[in-house]
Amino acid sequence: PTVIGQACMDAVVNPPKPGEPSYESWNNEVTNVLNSLKRRAKLVADTLNSIEGFKCNTVQGAMYAFPQITLPEKALAAAKEAGQAADVFYAFNLLEATGICIIPGSGFGQKPGTFHFRTTILPQEDMIKEMLGRLKEFHLNFLKQYA
């Protein structure tokens, strides 16, 4: 390991202690990052839950949301015709239409007959808002297309 890498790891495992010169700025940074993650987790869940056919728990202690989606019968038939799991079909369509990459839930052993996907809460708040807007627009068009 390089000296820089060793110094970084030392800072991670031995953060500043109260009374040390950098403690206040370190503590403020940690607090700001954690508060931002909490806001993003709530934003993602609240936004996804406002979209027809979505159910999502607020992320707690992770960096991924795992919403359940309800897909129209015609979308299920189109997925079958394409030789794909329905959530894979949805994910590929989303990627092609918007550039948004999600991970289909079928790779995680979801309950048969349910559909999910995994997405992250890590992008900055303004980027997440923009991405969620594109996702919502895509989803509503997807529902219309396969109604």
mmCIF file with all atom_site columns, C-alpha atoms in Angstrom:
data_model
loop_
_atom_site.group_PDB
_atom_site.id
_atom_site.type_symbol
_atom_site.label_atom_id
_atom_site.label_alt_id
_atom_site.label_comp_id
_atom_site.label_asym_id
_atom_site.label_entity_id
_atom_site.label_seq_id
_atom_site.pdbx_PDB_ins_code
_atom_site.Cartn_x
_atom_site.Cartn_y
_atom_site.Cartn_z
_atom_site.occupancy
_atom_site.B_iso_or_equiv
_atom_site.pdbx_formal_charge
_atom_site.auth_seq_id
_atom_site.auth_comp_id
_atom_site.auth_asym_id
_atom_site.auth_atom_id
_atom_site.pdbx_PDB_model_num
ATOM 1   C CA . PRO A 1 1   ? 0.000   0.000   0.000   1.00 0.00 ? 1   PRO A CA 1
ATOM 2   C CA . THR A 1 2   ? 1.072   3.519   -0.698  1.00 0.00 ? 2   THR A CA 1
ATOM 3   C CA . VAL A 1 3   ? 1.718   6.002   2.077   1.00 0.00 ? 3   VAL A CA 1
ATOM 4   C CA . ILE A 1 4   ? -1.299  8.067   0.955   1.00 0.00 ? 4   ILE A CA 1
ATOM 5   C CA . GLY A 1 5   ? -3.543  4.986   1.113   1.00 0.00 ? 5   GLY A CA 1
ATOM 6   C CA . GLN A 1 6   ? -2.246  4.128   4.570   1.00 0.00 ? 6   GLN A CA 1
ATOM 7   C CA . ALA A 1 7   ? -2.848  7.687   5.777   1.00 0.00 ? 7   ALA A CA 1
ATOM 8   C CA . CYS A 1 8   ? -6.411  7.620   4.410   1.00 0.00 ? 8   CYS A CA 1
ATOM 9   C CA . MET A 1 9   ? -7.186  4.331   6.121   1.00 0.00 ? 9   MET A CA 1
ATOM 10  C CA . ASP A 1 10  ? -5.720  5.659   9.360   1.00 0.00 ? 10  ASP A CA 1
ATOM 11  C CA . ALA A 1 11  ? -8.071  8.648   9.145   1.00 0.00 ? 11  ALA A CA 1
ATOM 12  C CA . VAL A 1 12  ? -11.036 6.309   8.533   1.00 0.00 ? 12  VAL A CA 1
ATOM 13  C CA . VAL A 1 13  ? -10.349 3.951   11.423  1.00 0.00 ? 13  VAL A CA 1
ATOM 14  C CA . ASN A 1 14  ? -9.019  6.653   13.787  1.00 0.00 ? 14  ASN A CA 1
ATOM 15  C CA . PRO A 1 15  ? -11.209 9.737   13.255  1.00 0.00 ? 15  PRO A CA 1
ATOM 16  C CA . PRO A 1 16  ? -10.439 12.954  15.145  1.00 0.00 ? 16  PRO A CA 1
ATOM 17  C CA . LYS A 1 17  ? -11.467 12.984  18.782  1.00 0.00 ? 17  LYS A CA 1
ATOM 18  C CA . PRO A 1 18  ? -13.256 15.818  20.616  1.00 0.00 ? 18  PRO A CA 1
ATOM 19  C CA . GLY A 1 19  ? -10.807 18.588  21.419  1.00 0.00 ? 19  GLY A CA 1
ATOM 20  C CA . GLU A 1 20  ? -8.507  17.839  18.476  1.00 0.00 ? 20  GLU A CA 1
ATOM 21  C CA . PRO A 1 21  ? -8.110  20.644  15.917  1.00 0.00 ? 21  PRO A CA 1
ATOM 22  C CA . SER A 1 22  ? -9.979  18.919  13.073  1.00 0.00 ? 22  SER A CA 1
ATOM 23  C CA . TYR A 1 23  ? -12.737 17.309  15.161  1.00 0.00 ? 23  TYR A CA 1
ATOM 24  C CA . GLU A 1 24  ? -15.331 20.039  14.619  1.00 0.00 ? 24  GLU A CA 1
ATOM 25  C CA . SER A 1 25  ? -14.953 20.161  10.827  1.00 0.00 ? 25  SER A CA 1
ATOM 26  C CA . TRP A 1 26  ? -14.873 16.340  10.640  1.00 0.00 ? 26  TRP A CA 1
ATOM 27  C CA . ASN A 1 27  ? -17.996 16.042  12.788  1.00 0.00 ? 27  ASN A CA 1
ATOM 28  C CA . ASN A 1 28  ? -19.818 18.674  10.686  1.00 0.00 ? 28  ASN A CA 1
ATOM 29  C CA . GLU A 1 29  ? -18.931 16.821  7.487   1.00 0.00 ? 29  GLU A CA 1
ATOM 30  C CA . VAL A 1 30  ? -20.108 13.459  8.851   1.00 0.00 ? 30  VAL A CA 1
ATOM 31  C CA . THR A 1 31  ? -23.356 15.013  10.100  1.00 0.00 ? 31  THR A CA 1
ATOM 32  C CA . ASN A 1 32  ? -23.988 16.751  6.756   1.00 0.00 ? 32  ASN A CA 1
ATOM 33  C CA . VAL A 1 33  ? -23.345 13.574  4.749   1.00 0.00 ? 33  VAL A CA 1
ATOM 34  C CA . LEU A 1 34  ? -25.619 11.461  6.962   1.00 0.00 ? 34  LEU A CA 1
ATOM 35  C CA . ASN A 1 35  ? -28.382 14.096  6.877   1.00 0.00 ? 35  ASN A CA 1
ATOM 36  C CA . SER A 1 36  ? -28.124 14.280  3.080   1.00 0.00 ? 36  SER A CA 1
ATOM 37  C CA . LEU A 1 37  ? -28.385 10.480  2.784   1.00 0.00 ? 37  LEU A CA 1
ATOM 38  C CA . LYS A 1 38  ? -31.455 10.547  5.044   1.00 0.00 ? 38  LYS A CA 1
ATOM 39  C CA . ARG A 1 39  ? -33.099 13.240  2.880   1.00 0.00 ? 39  ARG A CA 1
ATOM 40  C CA . ARG A 1 40  ? -32.297 11.311  -0.307  1.00 0.00 ? 40  ARG A CA 1
ATOM 41  C CA . ALA A 1 41  ? -33.683 8.064   1.132   1.00 0.00 ? 41  ALA A CA 1
ATOM 42  C CA . LYS A 1 42  ? -36.941 9.818   2.017   1.00 0.00 ? 42  LYS A CA 1
ATOM 43  C CA . LEU A 1 43  ? -37.091 11.636  -1.318  1.00 0.00 ? 43  LEU A CA 1
ATOM 44  C CA . VAL A 1 44  ? -36.664 8.391   -3.268  1.00 0.00 ? 44  VAL A CA 1
ATOM 45  C CA . ALA A 1 45  ? -39.296 6.496   -1.269  1.00 0.00 ? 45  ALA A CA 1
ATOM 46  C CA . ASP A 1 46  ? -41.778 9.393   -1.258  1.00 0.00 ? 46  ASP A CA 1
ATOM 47  C CA . THR A 1 47  ? -41.390 9.984   -4.995  1.00 0.00 ? 47  THR A CA 1
ATOM 48  C CA . LEU A 1 48  ? -41.605 6.307   -5.947  1.00 0.00 ? 48  LEU A CA 1
ATOM 49  C CA . ASN A 1 49  ? -44.651 5.843   -3.709  1.00 0.00 ? 49  ASN A CA 1
ATOM 50  C CA . SER A 1 50  ? -46.345 8.722   -5.536  1.00 0.00 ? 50  SER A CA 1
ATOM 51  C CA . ILE A 1 51  ? -46.065 6.864   -8.859  1.00 0.00 ? 51  ILE A CA 1
ATOM 52  C CA . GLU A 1 52  ? -48.908 4.584   -9.915  1.00 0.00 ? 52  GLU A CA 1
ATOM 53  C CA . GLY A 1 53  ? -47.928 0.936   -9.438  1.00 0.00 ? 53  GLY A CA 1
ATOM 54  C CA . PHE A 1 54  ? -44.938 1.543   -7.136  1.00 0.00 ? 54  PHE A CA 1
ATOM 55  C CA . LYS A 1 55  ? -44.456 0.581   -3.489  1.00 0.00 ? 55  LYS A CA 1
ATOM 56  C CA . CYS A 1 56  ? -41.194 1.421   -1.744  1.00 0.00 ? 56  CYS A CA 1
ATOM 57  C CA . ASN A 1 57  ? -39.962 1.401   1.840   1.00 0.00 ? 57  ASN A CA 1
ATOM 58  C CA . THR A 1 58  ? -37.701 4.218   2.976   1.00 0.00 ? 58  THR A CA 1
ATOM 59  C CA . VAL A 1 59  ? -34.074 3.119   2.858   1.00 0.00 ? 59  VAL A CA 1
ATOM 60  C CA . GLN A 1 60  ? -32.568 2.598   6.304   1.00 0.00 ? 60  GLN A CA 1
ATOM 61  C CA . GLY A 1 61  ? -28.888 1.824   6.678   1.00 0.00 ? 61  GLY A CA 1
ATOM 62  C CA . ALA A 1 62  ? -28.205 0.992   3.042   1.00 0.00 ? 62  ALA A CA 1
ATOM 63  C CA . MET A 1 63  ? -27.583 2.810   -0.205  1.00 0.00 ? 63  MET A CA 1
ATOM 64  C CA . TYR A 1 64  ? -30.207 1.008   -2.272  1.00 0.00 ? 64  TYR A CA 1
ATOM 65  C CA . ALA A 1 65  ? -33.968 1.308   -2.629  1.00 0.00 ? 65  ALA A CA 1
ATOM 66  C CA . PHE A 1 66  ? -35.823 -1.835  -3.719  1.00 0.00 ? 66  PHE A CA 1
ATOM 67  C CA . PRO A 1 67  ? -39.300 -0.805  -4.912  1.00 0.00 ? 67  PRO A CA 1
ATOM 68  C CA . GLN A 1 68  ? -41.986 -3.261  -5.939  1.00 0.00 ? 68  GLN A CA 1
ATOM 69  C CA . ILE A 1 69  ? -43.665 -2.462  -9.243  1.00 0.00 ? 69  ILE A CA 1
ATOM 70  C CA . THR A 1 70  ? -46.946 -3.654  -10.703 1.00 0.00 ? 70  THR A CA 1
ATOM 71  C CA . LEU A 1 71  ? -46.777 -4.267  -14.436 1.00 0.00 ? 71  LEU A CA 1
ATOM 72  C CA . PRO A 1 72  ? -49.716 -4.500  -16.865 1.00 0.00 ? 72  PRO A CA 1
ATOM 73  C CA . GLU A 1 73  ? -50.644 -7.875  -18.333 1.00 0.00 ? 73  GLU A CA 1
ATOM 74  C CA . LYS A 1 74  ? -49.679 -6.686  -21.838 1.00 0.00 ? 74  LYS A CA 1
ATOM 75  C CA . ALA A 1 75  ? -46.190 -5.835  -20.554 1.00 0.00 ? 75  ALA A CA 1
ATOM 76  C CA . LEU A 1 76  ? -45.916 -9.317  -19.026 1.00 0.00 ? 76  LEU A CA 1
ATOM 77  C CA . ALA A 1 77  ? -46.911 -10.824 -22.381 1.00 0.00 ? 77  ALA A CA 1
ATOM 78  C CA . ALA A 1 78  ? -44.418 -8.620  -24.266 1.00 0.00 ? 78  ALA A CA 1
ATOM 79  C CA . ALA A 1 79  ? -41.671 -9.652  -21.862 1.00 0.00 ? 79  ALA A CA 1
ATOM 80  C CA . LYS A 1 80  ? -42.504 -13.319 -22.367 1.00 0.00 ? 80  LYS A CA 1
ATOM 81  C CA . GLU A 1 81  ? -42.495 -12.840 -26.144 1.00 0.00 ? 81  GLU A CA 1
ATOM 82  C CA . ALA A 1 82  ? -39.064 -11.174 -25.852 1.00 0.00 ? 82  ALA A CA 1
ATOM 83  C CA . GLY A 1 83  ? -37.811 -14.107 -23.766 1.00 0.00 ? 83  GLY A CA 1
ATOM 84  C CA . GLN A 1 84  ? -37.147 -11.921 -20.725 1.00 0.00 ? 84  GLN A CA 1
ATOM 85  C CA . ALA A 1 85  ? -38.330 -11.793 -17.150 1.00 0.00 ? 85  ALA A CA 1
ATOM 86  C CA . ALA A 1 86  ? -40.846 -8.960  -16.825 1.00 0.00 ? 86  ALA A CA 1
ATOM 87  C CA . ASP A 1 87  ? -38.620 -6.857  -14.568 1.00 0.00 ? 87  ASP A CA 1
ATOM 88  C CA . VAL A 1 88  ? -35.687 -7.353  -16.957 1.00 0.00 ? 88  VAL A CA 1
ATOM 89  C CA . PHE A 1 89  ? -37.917 -6.232  -19.835 1.00 0.00 ? 89  PHE A CA 1
ATOM 90  C CA . TYR A 1 90  ? -38.904 -3.145  -17.832 1.00 0.00 ? 90  TYR A CA 1
ATOM 91  C CA . ALA A 1 91  ? -35.271 -2.377  -16.904 1.00 0.00 ? 91  ALA A CA 1
ATOM 92  C CA . PHE A 1 92  ? -34.052 -2.641  -20.510 1.00 0.00 ? 92  PHE A CA 1
ATOM 93  C CA . ASN A 1 93  ? -36.884 -0.440  -21.753 1.00 0.00 ? 93  ASN A CA 1
ATOM 94  C CA . LEU A 1 94  ? -36.113 2.124   -19.046 1.00 0.00 ? 94  LEU A CA 1
ATOM 95  C CA . LEU A 1 95  ? -32.406 2.096   -19.922 1.00 0.00 ? 95  LEU A CA 1
ATOM 96  C CA . GLU A 1 96  ? -33.026 2.481   -23.650 1.00 0.00 ? 96  GLU A CA 1
ATOM 97  C CA . ALA A 1 97  ? -35.593 5.258   -23.223 1.00 0.00 ? 97  ALA A CA 1
ATOM 98  C CA . THR A 1 98  ? -33.934 7.290   -20.455 1.00 0.00 ? 98  THR A CA 1
ATOM 99  C CA . GLY A 1 99  ? -30.385 6.108   -19.818 1.00 0.00 ? 99  GLY A CA 1
ATOM 100 C CA . ILE A 1 100 ? -31.400 5.189   -16.251 1.00 0.00 ? 100 ILE A CA 1
ATOM 101 C CA . CYS A 1 101 ? -29.826 1.911   -15.152 1.00 0.00 ? 101 CYS A CA 1
ATOM 102 C CA . ILE A 1 102 ? -31.646 -0.199  -12.564 1.00 0.00 ? 102 ILE A CA 1
ATOM 103 C CA . ILE A 1 103 ? -31.016 -3.778  -11.485 1.00 0.00 ? 103 ILE A CA 1
ATOM 104 C CA . PRO A 1 104 ? -33.981 -6.136  -12.011 1.00 0.00 ? 104 PRO A CA 1
ATOM 105 C CA . GLY A 1 105 ? -35.232 -7.817  -8.852  1.00 0.00 ? 105 GLY A CA 1
ATOM 106 C CA . SER A 1 106 ? -35.384 -11.248 -10.485 1.00 0.00 ? 106 SER A CA 1
ATOM 107 C CA . GLY A 1 107 ? -31.646 -11.533 -9.848  1.00 0.00 ? 107 GLY A CA 1
ATOM 108 C CA . PHE A 1 108 ? -32.256 -11.236 -6.089  1.00 0.00 ? 108 PHE A CA 1
ATOM 109 C CA . GLY A 1 109 ? -34.672 -14.139 -5.636  1.00 0.00 ? 109 GLY A CA 1
ATOM 110 C CA . GLN A 1 110 ? -37.867 -12.119 -5.385  1.00 0.00 ? 110 GLN A CA 1
ATOM 111 C CA . LYS A 1 111 ? -41.150 -13.842 -4.569  1.00 0.00 ? 111 LYS A CA 1
ATOM 112 C CA . PRO A 1 112 ? -42.640 -15.390 -7.743  1.00 0.00 ? 112 PRO A CA 1
ATOM 113 C CA . GLY A 1 113 ? -45.278 -13.196 -9.360  1.00 0.00 ? 113 GLY A CA 1
ATOM 114 C CA . THR A 1 114 ? -43.801 -9.987  -7.930  1.00 0.00 ? 114 THR A CA 1
ATOM 115 C CA . PHE A 1 115 ? -41.542 -7.509  -9.671  1.00 0.00 ? 115 PHE A CA 1
ATOM 116 C CA . HIS A 1 116 ? -38.915 -5.255  -8.140  1.00 0.00 ? 116 HIS A CA 1
ATOM 117 C CA . PHE A 1 117 ? -35.788 -3.388  -9.050  1.00 0.00 ? 117 PHE A CA 1
ATOM 118 C CA . ARG A 1 118 ? -32.824 -2.025  -7.163  1.00 0.00 ? 118 ARG A CA 1
ATOM 119 C CA . THR A 1 119 ? -31.681 1.569   -7.485  1.00 0.00 ? 119 THR A CA 1
ATOM 120 C CA . THR A 1 120 ? -29.248 3.670   -5.501  1.00 0.00 ? 120 THR A CA 1
ATOM 121 C CA . ILE A 1 121 ? -29.771 6.764   -3.389  1.00 0.00 ? 121 ILE A CA 1
ATOM 122 C CA . LEU A 1 122 ? -26.151 7.923   -3.740  1.00 0.00 ? 122 LEU A CA 1
ATOM 123 C CA . PRO A 1 123 ? -26.330 10.596  -6.482  1.00 0.00 ? 123 PRO A CA 1
ATOM 124 C CA . GLN A 1 124 ? -26.568 14.165  -5.219  1.00 0.00 ? 124 GLN A CA 1
ATOM 125 C CA . GLU A 1 125 ? -30.057 15.439  -4.404  1.00 0.00 ? 125 GLU A CA 1
ATOM 126 C CA . ASP A 1 126 ? -30.519 17.533  -7.550  1.00 0.00 ? 126 ASP A CA 1
ATOM 127 C CA . MET A 1 127 ? -29.457 14.593  -9.734  1.00 0.00 ? 127 MET A CA 1
ATOM 128 C CA . ILE A 1 128 ? -31.820 12.197  -7.937  1.00 0.00 ? 128 ILE A CA 1
ATOM 129 C CA . LYS A 1 129 ? -34.751 14.595  -8.383  1.00 0.00 ? 129 LYS A CA 1
ATOM 130 C CA . GLU A 1 130 ? -34.042 14.831  -12.107 1.00 0.00 ? 130 GLU A CA 1
ATOM 131 C CA . MET A 1 131 ? -33.644 11.049  -12.426 1.00 0.00 ? 131 MET A CA 1
ATOM 132 C CA . LEU A 1 132 ? -36.868 10.382  -10.519 1.00 0.00 ? 132 LEU A CA 1
ATOM 133 C CA . GLY A 1 133 ? -38.706 12.793  -12.833 1.00 0.00 ? 133 GLY A CA 1
ATOM 134 C CA . ARG A 1 134 ? -37.480 10.884  -15.884 1.00 0.00 ? 134 ARG A CA 1
ATOM 135 C CA . LEU A 1 135 ? -38.359 7.559   -14.250 1.00 0.00 ? 135 LEU A CA 1
ATOM 136 C CA . LYS A 1 136 ? -41.883 8.736   -13.459 1.00 0.00 ? 136 LYS A CA 1
ATOM 137 C CA . GLU A 1 137 ? -42.414 10.019  -17.007 1.00 0.00 ? 137 GLU A CA 1
ATOM 138 C CA . PHE A 1 138 ? -41.120 6.742   -18.461 1.00 0.00 ? 138 PHE A CA 1
ATOM 139 C CA . HIS A 1 139 ? -43.280 4.630   -16.155 1.00 0.00 ? 139 HIS A CA 1
ATOM 140 C CA . LEU A 1 140 ? -46.487 6.504   -16.943 1.00 0.00 ? 140 LEU A CA 1
ATOM 141 C CA . ASN A 1 141 ? -45.764 6.172   -20.682 1.00 0.00 ? 141 ASN A CA 1
ATOM 142 C CA . PHE A 1 142 ? -44.961 2.475   -20.182 1.00 0.00 ? 142 PHE A CA 1
ATOM 143 C CA . LEU A 1 143 ? -48.316 1.963   -18.472 1.00 0.00 ? 143 LEU A CA 1
ATOM 144 C CA . LYS A 1 144 ? -50.111 3.715   -21.365 1.00 0.00 ? 144 LYS A CA 1
ATOM 145 C CA . GLN A 1 145 ? -48.190 1.720   -23.958 1.00 0.00 ? 145 GLN A CA 1
ATOM 146 C CA . TYR A 1 146 ? -49.094 -1.616  -22.359 1.00 0.00 ? 146 TYR A CA 1
ATOM 147 C CA . ALA A 1 147 ? -52.588 -0.735  -21.086 1.00 0.00 ? 147 ALA A CA 1
#
